[in-house]
Coordinates of C-alpha atoms and ligand atoms in Angstrom, one line a residue:
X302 CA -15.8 24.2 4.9
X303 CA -17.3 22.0 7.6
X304 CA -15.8 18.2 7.6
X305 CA -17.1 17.1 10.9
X306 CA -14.5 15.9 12.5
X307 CA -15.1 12.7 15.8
X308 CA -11.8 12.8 16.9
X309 CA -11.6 9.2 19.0
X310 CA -7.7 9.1 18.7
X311 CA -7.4 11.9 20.3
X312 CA -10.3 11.6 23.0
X313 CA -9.3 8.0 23.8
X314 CA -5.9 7.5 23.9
X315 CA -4.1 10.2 25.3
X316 CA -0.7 9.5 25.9
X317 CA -0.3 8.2 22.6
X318 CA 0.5 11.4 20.8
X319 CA 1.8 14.8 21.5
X320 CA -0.5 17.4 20.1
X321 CA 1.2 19.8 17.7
X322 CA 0.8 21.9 14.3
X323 CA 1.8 22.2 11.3
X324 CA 4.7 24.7 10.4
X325 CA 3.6 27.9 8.5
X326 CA 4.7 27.7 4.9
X327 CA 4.6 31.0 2.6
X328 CA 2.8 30.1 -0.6
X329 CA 0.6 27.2 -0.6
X330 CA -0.9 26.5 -4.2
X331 CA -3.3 23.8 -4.2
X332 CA -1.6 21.2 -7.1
X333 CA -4.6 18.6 -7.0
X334 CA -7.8 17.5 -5.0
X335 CA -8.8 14.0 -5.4
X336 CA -12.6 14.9 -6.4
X337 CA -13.7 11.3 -6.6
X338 CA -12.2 10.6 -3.0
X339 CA -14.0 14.1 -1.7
X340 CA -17.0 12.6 -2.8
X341 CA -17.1 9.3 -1.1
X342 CA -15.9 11.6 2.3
X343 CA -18.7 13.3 1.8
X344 CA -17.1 16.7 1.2
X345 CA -17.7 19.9 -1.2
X346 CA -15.2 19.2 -3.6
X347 CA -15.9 22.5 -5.3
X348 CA -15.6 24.7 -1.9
X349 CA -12.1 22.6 -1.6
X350 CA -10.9 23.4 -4.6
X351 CA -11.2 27.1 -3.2
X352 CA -10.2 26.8 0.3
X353 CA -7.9 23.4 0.3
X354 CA -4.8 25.7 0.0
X355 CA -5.1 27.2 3.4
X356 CA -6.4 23.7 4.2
X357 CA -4.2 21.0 3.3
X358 CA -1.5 23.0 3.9
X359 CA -1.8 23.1 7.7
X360 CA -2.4 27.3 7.0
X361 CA -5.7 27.0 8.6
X362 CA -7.1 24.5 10.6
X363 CA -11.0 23.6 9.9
X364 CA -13.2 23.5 12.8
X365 CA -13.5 20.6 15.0
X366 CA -9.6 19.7 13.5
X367 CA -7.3 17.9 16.7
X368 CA -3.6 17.7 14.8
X369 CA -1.4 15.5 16.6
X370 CA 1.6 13.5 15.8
X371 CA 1.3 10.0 16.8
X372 CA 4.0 7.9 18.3
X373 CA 5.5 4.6 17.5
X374 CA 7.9 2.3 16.7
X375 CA 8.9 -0.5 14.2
X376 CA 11.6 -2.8 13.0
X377 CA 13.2 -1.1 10.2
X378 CA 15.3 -3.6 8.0
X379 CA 15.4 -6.1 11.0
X380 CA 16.7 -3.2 13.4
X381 CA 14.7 -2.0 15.9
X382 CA 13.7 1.0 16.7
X383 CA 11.8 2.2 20.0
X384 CA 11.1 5.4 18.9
X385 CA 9.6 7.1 15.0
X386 CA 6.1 8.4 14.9
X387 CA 4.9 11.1 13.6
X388 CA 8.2 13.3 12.2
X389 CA 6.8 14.9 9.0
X390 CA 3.0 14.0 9.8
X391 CA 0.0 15.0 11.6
X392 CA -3.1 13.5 12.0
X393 CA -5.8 16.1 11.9
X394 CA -8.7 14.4 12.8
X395 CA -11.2 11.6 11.5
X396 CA -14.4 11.7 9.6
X397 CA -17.0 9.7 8.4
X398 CA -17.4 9.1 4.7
X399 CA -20.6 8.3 2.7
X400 CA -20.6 4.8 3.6
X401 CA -20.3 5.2 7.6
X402 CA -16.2 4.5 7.7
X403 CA -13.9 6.3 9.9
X404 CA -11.2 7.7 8.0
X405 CA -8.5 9.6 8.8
X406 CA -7.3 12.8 7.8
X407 CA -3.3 13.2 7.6
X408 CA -0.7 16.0 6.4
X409 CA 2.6 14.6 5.7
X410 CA 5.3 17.1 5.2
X411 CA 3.8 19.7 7.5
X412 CA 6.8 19.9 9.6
X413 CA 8.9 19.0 12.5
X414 CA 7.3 17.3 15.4
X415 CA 8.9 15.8 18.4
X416 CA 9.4 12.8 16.6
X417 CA 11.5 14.3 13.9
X418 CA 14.9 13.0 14.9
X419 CA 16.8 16.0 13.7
X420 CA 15.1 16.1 9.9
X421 CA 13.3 18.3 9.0
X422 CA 9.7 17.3 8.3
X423 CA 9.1 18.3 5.5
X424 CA 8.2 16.4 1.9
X425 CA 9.0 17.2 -1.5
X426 CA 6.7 17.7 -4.8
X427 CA 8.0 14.4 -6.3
X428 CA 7.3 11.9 -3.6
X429 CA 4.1 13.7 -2.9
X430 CA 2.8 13.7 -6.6
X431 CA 4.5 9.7 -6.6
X432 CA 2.3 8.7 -3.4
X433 CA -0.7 10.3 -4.3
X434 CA -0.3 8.3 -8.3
X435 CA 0.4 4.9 -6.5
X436 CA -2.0 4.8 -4.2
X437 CA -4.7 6.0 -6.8
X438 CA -3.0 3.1 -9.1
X439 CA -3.9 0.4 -6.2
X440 CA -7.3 2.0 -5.4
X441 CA -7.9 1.3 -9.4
X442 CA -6.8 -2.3 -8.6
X443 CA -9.0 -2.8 -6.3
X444 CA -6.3 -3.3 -3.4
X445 CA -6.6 -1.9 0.0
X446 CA -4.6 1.7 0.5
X447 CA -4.6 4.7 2.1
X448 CA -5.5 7.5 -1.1
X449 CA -4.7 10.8 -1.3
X450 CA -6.8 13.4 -0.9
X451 CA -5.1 16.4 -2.2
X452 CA -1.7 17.6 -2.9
X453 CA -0.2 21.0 -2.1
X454 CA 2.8 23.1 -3.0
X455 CA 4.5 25.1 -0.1
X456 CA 6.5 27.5 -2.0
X457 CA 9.3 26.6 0.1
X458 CA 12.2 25.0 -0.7
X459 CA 13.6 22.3 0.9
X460 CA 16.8 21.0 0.9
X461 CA 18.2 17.6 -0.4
X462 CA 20.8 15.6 -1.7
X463 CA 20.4 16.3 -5.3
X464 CA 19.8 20.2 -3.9
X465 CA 16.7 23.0 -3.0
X466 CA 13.4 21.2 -4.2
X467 CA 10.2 22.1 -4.3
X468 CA 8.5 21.6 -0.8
X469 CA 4.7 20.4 -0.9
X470 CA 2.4 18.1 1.7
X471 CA -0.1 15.3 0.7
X472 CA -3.2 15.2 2.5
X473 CA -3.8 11.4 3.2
X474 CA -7.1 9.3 4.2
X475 CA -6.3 6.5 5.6
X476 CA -8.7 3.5 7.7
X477 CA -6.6 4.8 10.5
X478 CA -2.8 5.1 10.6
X479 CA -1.9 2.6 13.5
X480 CA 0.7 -0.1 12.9
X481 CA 2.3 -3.1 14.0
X482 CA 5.2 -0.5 15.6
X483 CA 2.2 1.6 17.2
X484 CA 1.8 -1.3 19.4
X485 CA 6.0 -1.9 19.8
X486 CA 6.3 1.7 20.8
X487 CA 4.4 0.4 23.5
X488 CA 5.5 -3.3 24.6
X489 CA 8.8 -1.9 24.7
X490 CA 8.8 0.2 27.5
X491 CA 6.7 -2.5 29.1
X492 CA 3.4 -0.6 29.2
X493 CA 1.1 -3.0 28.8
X494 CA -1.5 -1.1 30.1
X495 CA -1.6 1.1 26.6
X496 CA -1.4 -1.9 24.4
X497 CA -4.1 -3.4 26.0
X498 CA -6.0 -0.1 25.9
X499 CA -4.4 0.2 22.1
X500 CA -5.9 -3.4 21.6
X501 CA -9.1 -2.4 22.9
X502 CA -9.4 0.8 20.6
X503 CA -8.1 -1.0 17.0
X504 CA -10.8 -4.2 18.2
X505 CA -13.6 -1.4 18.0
X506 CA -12.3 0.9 15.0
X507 CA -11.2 -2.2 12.9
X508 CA -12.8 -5.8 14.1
X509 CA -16.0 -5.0 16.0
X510 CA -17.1 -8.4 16.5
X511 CA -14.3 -9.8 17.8
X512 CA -14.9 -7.9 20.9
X513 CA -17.3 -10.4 21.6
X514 CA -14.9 -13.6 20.7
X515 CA -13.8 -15.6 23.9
X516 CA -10.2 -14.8 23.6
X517 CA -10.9 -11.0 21.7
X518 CA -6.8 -10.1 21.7
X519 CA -6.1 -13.6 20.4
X520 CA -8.7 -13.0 17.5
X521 CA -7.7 -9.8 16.6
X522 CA -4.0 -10.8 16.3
X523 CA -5.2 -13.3 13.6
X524 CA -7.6 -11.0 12.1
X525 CA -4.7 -8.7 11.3
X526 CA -2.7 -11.6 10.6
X527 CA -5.5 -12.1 7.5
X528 CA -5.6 -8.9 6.5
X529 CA -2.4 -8.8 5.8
X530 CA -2.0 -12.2 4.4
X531 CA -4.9 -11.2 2.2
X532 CA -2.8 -7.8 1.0
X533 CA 0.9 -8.9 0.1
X534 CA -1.2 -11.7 -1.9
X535 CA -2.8 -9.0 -3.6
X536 CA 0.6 -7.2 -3.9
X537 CA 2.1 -10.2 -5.3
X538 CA -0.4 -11.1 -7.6
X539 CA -0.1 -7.5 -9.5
X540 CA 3.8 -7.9 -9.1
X541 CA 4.1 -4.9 -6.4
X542 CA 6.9 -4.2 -4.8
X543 CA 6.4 -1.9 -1.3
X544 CA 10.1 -1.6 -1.0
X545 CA 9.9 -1.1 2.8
X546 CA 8.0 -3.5 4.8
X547 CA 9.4 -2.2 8.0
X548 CA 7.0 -3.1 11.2
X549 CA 6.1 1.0 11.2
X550 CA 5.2 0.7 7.8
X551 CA 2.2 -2.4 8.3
X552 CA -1.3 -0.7 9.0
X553 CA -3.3 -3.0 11.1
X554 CA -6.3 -2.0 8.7
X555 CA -4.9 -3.8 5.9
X556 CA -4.3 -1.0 3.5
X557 CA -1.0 -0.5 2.4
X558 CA 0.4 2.5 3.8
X559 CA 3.4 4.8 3.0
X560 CA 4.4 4.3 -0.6
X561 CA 7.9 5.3 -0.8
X562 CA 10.6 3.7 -2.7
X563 CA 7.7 1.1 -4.6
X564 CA 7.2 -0.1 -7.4
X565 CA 5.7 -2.9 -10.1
X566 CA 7.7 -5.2 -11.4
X567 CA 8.2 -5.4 -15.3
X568 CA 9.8 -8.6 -16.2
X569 CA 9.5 -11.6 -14.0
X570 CA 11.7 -11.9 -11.8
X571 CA 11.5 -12.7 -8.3
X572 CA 14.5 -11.2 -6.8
X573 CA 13.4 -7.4 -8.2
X574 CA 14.4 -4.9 -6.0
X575 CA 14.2 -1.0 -6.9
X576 CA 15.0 0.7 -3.2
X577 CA 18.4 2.6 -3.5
X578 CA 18.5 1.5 0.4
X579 CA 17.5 -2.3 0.5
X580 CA 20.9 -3.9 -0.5
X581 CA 20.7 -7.1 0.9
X582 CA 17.0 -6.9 -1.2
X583 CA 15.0 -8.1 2.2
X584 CA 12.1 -6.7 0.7
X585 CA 12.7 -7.8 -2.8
X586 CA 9.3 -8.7 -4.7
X587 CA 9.3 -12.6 -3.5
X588 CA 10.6 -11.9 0.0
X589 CA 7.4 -10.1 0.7
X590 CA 5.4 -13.0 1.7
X591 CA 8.1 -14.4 3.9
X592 CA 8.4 -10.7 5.7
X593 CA 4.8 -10.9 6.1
X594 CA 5.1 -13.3 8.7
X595 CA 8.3 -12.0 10.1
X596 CA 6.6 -8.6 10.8
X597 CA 3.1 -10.6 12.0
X598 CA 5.5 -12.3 14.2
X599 CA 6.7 -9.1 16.0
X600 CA 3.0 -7.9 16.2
X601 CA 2.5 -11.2 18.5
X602 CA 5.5 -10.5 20.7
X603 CA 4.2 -7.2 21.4
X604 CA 0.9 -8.2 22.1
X605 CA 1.7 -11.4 23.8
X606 CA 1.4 -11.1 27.5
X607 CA -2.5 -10.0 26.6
X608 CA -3.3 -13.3 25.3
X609 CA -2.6 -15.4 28.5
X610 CA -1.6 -14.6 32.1
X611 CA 0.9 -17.6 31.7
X612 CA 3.7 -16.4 29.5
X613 CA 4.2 -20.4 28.1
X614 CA 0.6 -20.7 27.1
X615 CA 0.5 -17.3 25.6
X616 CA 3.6 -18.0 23.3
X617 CA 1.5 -21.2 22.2
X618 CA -1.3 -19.6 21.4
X619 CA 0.6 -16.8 19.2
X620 CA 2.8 -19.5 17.3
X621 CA -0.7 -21.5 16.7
X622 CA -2.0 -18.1 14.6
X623 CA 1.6 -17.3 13.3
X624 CA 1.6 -20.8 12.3
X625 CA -1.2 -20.4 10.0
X626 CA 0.0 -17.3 8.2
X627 CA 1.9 -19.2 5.5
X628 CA -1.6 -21.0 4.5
X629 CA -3.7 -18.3 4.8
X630 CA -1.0 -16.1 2.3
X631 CA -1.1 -19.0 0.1
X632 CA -4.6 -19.8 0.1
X633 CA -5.3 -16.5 -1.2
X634 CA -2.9 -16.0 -4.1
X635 CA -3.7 -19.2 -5.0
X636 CA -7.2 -18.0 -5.4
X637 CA -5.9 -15.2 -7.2
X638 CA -4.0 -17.3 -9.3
X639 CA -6.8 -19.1 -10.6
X640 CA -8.8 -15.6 -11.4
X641 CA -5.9 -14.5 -13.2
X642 CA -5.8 -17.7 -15.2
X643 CA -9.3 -17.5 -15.9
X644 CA -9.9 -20.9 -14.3
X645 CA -13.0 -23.2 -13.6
X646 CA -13.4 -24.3 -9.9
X647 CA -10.5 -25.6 -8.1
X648 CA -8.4 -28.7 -9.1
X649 CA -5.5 -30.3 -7.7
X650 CA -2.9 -29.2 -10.4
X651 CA -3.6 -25.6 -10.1
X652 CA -0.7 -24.9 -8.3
X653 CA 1.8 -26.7 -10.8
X654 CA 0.1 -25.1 -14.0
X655 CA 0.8 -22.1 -11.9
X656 CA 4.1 -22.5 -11.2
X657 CA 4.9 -24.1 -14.5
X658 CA 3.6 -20.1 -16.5
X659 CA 6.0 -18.7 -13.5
X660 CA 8.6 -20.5 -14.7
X661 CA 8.3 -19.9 -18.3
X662 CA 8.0 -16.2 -17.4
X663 CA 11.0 -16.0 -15.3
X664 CA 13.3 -17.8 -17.7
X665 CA 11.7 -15.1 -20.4
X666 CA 11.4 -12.7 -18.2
X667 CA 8.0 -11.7 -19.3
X668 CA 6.4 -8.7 -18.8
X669 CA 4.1 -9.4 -15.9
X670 CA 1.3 -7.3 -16.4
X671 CA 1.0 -8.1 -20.4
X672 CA 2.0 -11.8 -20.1
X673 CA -1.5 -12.5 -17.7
X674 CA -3.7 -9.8 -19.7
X675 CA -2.5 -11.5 -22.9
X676 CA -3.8 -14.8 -21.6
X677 CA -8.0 -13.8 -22.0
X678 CA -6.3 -13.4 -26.4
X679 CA -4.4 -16.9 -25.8
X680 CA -7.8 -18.4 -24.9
X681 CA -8.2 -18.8 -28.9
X682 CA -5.1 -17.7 -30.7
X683 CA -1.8 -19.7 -30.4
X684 CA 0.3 -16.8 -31.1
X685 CA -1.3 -14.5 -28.4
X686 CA 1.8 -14.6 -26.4
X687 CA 4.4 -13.8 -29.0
X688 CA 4.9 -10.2 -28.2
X689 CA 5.4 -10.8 -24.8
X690 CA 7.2 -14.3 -24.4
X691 CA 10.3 -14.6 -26.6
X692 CA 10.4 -18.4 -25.8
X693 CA 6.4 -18.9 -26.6
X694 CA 6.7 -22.3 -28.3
X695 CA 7.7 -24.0 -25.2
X696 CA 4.2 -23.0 -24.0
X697 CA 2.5 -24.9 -26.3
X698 CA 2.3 -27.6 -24.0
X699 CA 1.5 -25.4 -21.4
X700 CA -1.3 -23.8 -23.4
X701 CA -2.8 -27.2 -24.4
X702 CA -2.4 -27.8 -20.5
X703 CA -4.4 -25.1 -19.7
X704 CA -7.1 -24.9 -22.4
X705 CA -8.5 -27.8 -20.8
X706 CA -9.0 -25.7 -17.5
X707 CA -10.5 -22.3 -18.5
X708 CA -13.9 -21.3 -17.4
X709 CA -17.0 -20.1 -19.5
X710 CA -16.2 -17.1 -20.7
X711 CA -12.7 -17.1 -19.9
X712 CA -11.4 -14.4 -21.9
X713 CA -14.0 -11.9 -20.3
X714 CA -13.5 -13.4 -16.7
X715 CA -9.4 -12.7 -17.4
X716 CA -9.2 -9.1 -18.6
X717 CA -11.5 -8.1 -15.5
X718 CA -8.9 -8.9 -13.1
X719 CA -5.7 -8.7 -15.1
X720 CA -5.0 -4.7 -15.8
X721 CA -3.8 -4.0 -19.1
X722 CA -2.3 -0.4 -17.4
X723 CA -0.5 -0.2 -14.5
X724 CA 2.2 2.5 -13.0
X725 CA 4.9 1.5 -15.3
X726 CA 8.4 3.2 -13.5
X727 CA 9.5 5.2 -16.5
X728 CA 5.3 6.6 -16.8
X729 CA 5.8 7.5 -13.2
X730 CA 9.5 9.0 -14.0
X731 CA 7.8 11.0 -16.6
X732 CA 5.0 12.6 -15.0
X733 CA 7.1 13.7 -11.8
X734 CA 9.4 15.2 -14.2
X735 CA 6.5 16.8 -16.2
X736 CA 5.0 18.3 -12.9
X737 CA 8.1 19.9 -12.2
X738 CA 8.5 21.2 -14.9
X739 CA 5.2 22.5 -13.9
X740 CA 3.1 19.9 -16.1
X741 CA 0.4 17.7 -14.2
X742 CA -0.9 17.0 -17.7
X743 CA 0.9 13.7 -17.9
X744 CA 0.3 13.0 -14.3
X745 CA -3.8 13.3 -14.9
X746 CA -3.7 11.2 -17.8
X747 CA -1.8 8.4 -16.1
X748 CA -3.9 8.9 -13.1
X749 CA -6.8 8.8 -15.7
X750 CA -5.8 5.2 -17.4
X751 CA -5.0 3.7 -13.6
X752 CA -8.5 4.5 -12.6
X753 CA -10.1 2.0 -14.4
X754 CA -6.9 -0.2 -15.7
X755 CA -8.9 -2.9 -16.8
X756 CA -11.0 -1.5 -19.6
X757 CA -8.1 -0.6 -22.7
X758 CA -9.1 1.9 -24.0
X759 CA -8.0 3.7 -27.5
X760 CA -5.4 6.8 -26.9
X761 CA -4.0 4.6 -24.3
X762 CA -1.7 2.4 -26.2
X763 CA 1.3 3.7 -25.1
X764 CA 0.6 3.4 -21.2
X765 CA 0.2 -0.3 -21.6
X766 CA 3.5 -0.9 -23.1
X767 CA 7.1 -1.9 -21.3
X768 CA 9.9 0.7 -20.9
X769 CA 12.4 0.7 -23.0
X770 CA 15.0 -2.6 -23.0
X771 CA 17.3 -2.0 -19.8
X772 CA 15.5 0.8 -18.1
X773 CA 14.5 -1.0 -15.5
X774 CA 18.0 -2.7 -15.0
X775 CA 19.1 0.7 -14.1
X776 CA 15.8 2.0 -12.2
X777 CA 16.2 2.8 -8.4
X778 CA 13.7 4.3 -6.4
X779 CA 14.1 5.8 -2.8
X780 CA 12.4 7.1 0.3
X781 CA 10.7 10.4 0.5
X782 CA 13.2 11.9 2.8
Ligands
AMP894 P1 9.4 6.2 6.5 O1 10.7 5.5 6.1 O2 9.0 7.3 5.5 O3 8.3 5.3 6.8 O4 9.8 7.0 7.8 C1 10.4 6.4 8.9 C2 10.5 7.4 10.0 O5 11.3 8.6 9.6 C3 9.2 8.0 10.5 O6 9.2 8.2 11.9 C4 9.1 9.3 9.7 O7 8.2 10.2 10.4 C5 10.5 9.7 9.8 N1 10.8 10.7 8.7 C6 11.0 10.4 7.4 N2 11.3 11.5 6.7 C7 11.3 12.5 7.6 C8 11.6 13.9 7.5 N3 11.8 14.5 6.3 N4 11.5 14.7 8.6 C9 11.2 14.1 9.8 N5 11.0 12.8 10.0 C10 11.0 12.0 8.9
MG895 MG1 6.6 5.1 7.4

């Protein structure tokens, strides 16, 4: 299998990795290859389906492959951290796909590294399986993420809490896998020679044409800073929750990276948390934008000293971007909001007719997903909302309020950005525990429904609807260790 790998992490920033490989495992079984993804990379995805056991297992290593496990840091929880990286990941080696993007290639759950911190490397078949749904779930959304590629069972067991489970490794493609702590890793020990040289790389990979901007360090940091604006807006507006929006876990592409405890959010409610570990909820759903700027504001510390010689002048110049984060997050969901409305143009209230559906839906505690798609029916019918909104006559007004705002076509303009299927938490719970079992059929036919969730589609009903009253209440998710 030839994937013709350019490997410029490794060629141009050594010191920023240890090379390493992955631990032998005894049985690899190849579970799934993302065809669709093969495809845009480029690949065979019929010779993969025959050789990605030995593949994406780490077993064998395809020509022209570099693994190495990079290093960084990151505030986790507020805490920091000088030293994560790579402890159950390697980076194999980058390609191009079809339409002349880098990507990188990833194995997480290959094994112990030097950055393992006594665990042991490893992943297990649920969090693998979950990753690989959820990112295909944002890819269908339209949202920037890292996808997965394939996923692969070790035959080895591998011990945790709730005992031996199956071991297995996800092969992900990501824009690249640098974060906000790649560049901490480095500003902490001072060496601002490899954040410069860090800068210099991520400019090129990520922002091209700021290389050219007067101040290119200074334009990058507020590139990043609207990338991400641009994502937790998207998050929000889909009511996803990442669950741990630690500085290691930020990608400076933009994508969202390393789905562990997430999830979406049923009924509104802004202080949703799911993560067995965030119990102060820091990273409940509407803390995300404010932790957003938090973690752009640690980005700008690291990077400081690169944006002026004078340390004053360079603190100005990073609170003038950070500054603007707040406006450039609400810009965007307000956009959002609009499309999700099915709005005409932009008018002054739109923020209040907004707010005033938020609050409706918080009190009732709506069903997020079905309270926006059932808006392109509420275009016509007065009742549309029933089903969804046990208080719906105190919309009227609000209806009336908003009739007088839609767009041509309205109905049509809201089901194409308002999914009608999402990854519900107890459709999620069910597949894992079907692919344990040793079952992926209901985890292809939710992966089926995500990949084009705004088209219903008969056979489907049951995918579209709410779990059952107080599941969610009681749901908690947690990280893949
Ligand atoms: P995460 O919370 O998954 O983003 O991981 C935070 C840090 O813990 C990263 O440095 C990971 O590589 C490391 N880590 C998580 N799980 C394991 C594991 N099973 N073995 C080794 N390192 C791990
Ligand atoms: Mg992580």
């Amino acid at each position: 299998m030839t994937f013709r790998f350019d490997n410029s992490y490794a060629r141009e920033l050594e010191g920023f990795y240890v090379d390493w490989q992955a631990a032998p495992v005894p049985a690899p079984r190849l579970l799934r290859l993302n065809r669709d993804l093969a495809g845009d990379l480029g690949l065979d995805a019929d010779r993969l389906e025959a050789e990605g056991a030995a593949i994406f297992s780490g077993k064998r290593l395809p020509e022209g492959a570099h693994p190495l496990a990079q290093a960084y840091a990151g505030h986790q929880f507020g805490g920091f951290s000088p030293q994560l990286g790579d402890g159950r990941a390697l980076l194999i080696g980058e390609v191009t796909d079809r339409s002349g993007r880098r990507r990188d290639l990833q194995l997480k759950g290959s094994g112990r590294t030097p950055f393992s911190r006594g665990a042991d490397g490893k992943a297990t078949l649920g969090p693998v399986l979950r990753e690989y749904l959820v990112g295909e779930a944002m890819h269908g959304l339209g949202i920037p993420t890292t996808r997965a590629l394939a996923a692969v069972a070790t035959g080895e067991p591998v011990l945790r809490q709730a005992g031996e489970l199956p071991g297995a490794i996800l092969t992900r493609v990501a824009a690249s896998h640098i974060r906000v702590g790649t560049f901490q890793f480095f500003a902490a020990r001072s060496d601002m020679e490899r954040v410069r040289r860090l800068a210099d790389y991520a400019i090129a990979r990520h922002y091209p044409a700021l290389a050219e901007a007067p101040e290119p360090y200074l334009a990058f940091y507020e590139a990043v800073a609207d990338a991400q604006a641009d994502l937790v807006a998207r998050w929000m507006l889909v009511g996803f929750i990442h669950g741990v929006m630690n500085t290691d876990n930020m990608a400076i592409s933009g994508e969202t990276i390393d789905y562990g405890p997430c999830a979406f959010m049923e009924g509104f409610e802004p202080g949703t948390v799911f993560s067995s570990i965030d119990l102060q909820g820091r990273y409940a759903y509407g803390n995300q934008p404010f932790i957003l700027a938090w973690n752009l504001a640690r980005l700008g510390e690291a990077l400081l000293p690169l944006f002026d010689a004078d340390a004053g002048r360079a603190a100005e110049k990073a609170n003038a971007v950070l500054g603007t984060v707040g406006a450039r997050y609400q810009a965007r969901w307000l956009e959002g909001m609009r499309a999700k409305l099915g709005l005409a143009g932009a008018e002054e209230g739109d923020l209040s007719l907004a707010e005033d559906l938020l609050a409706a839906m918080q009190r009732a505690r709506a069903d997020w997903t079905l309270t926006f798609r059932r808006l392109a029916d509420a275009v016509t019918e007065d009742e549309a909302l029933r089903p969804v909104f046990q208080e719906a006559d105190t919309l009227q007004n609000w209806l009336s309020r908003w009739r007088r705002r839609l767009a041509p076509e309205a109905a049509r303009r809201i089901r194409a950005v308002n999914p009608i299927y999402i990854a519900r938490n107890h459709r999620v719970e069910e597949a894992l525990a079907a692919a344990h079992a040793g079952d992926l059929g209901p985890f292809d036919r939710l992966i089926g429904a995500l990949s084009d969730p705004f088209t219903e589609r008969a056979g489907l009903e049951d995918l579209a609807q709410p779990a059952p009253a107080g599941f969610n209440e009681g749901y908690r998710t947690f990280c893949g260790t």
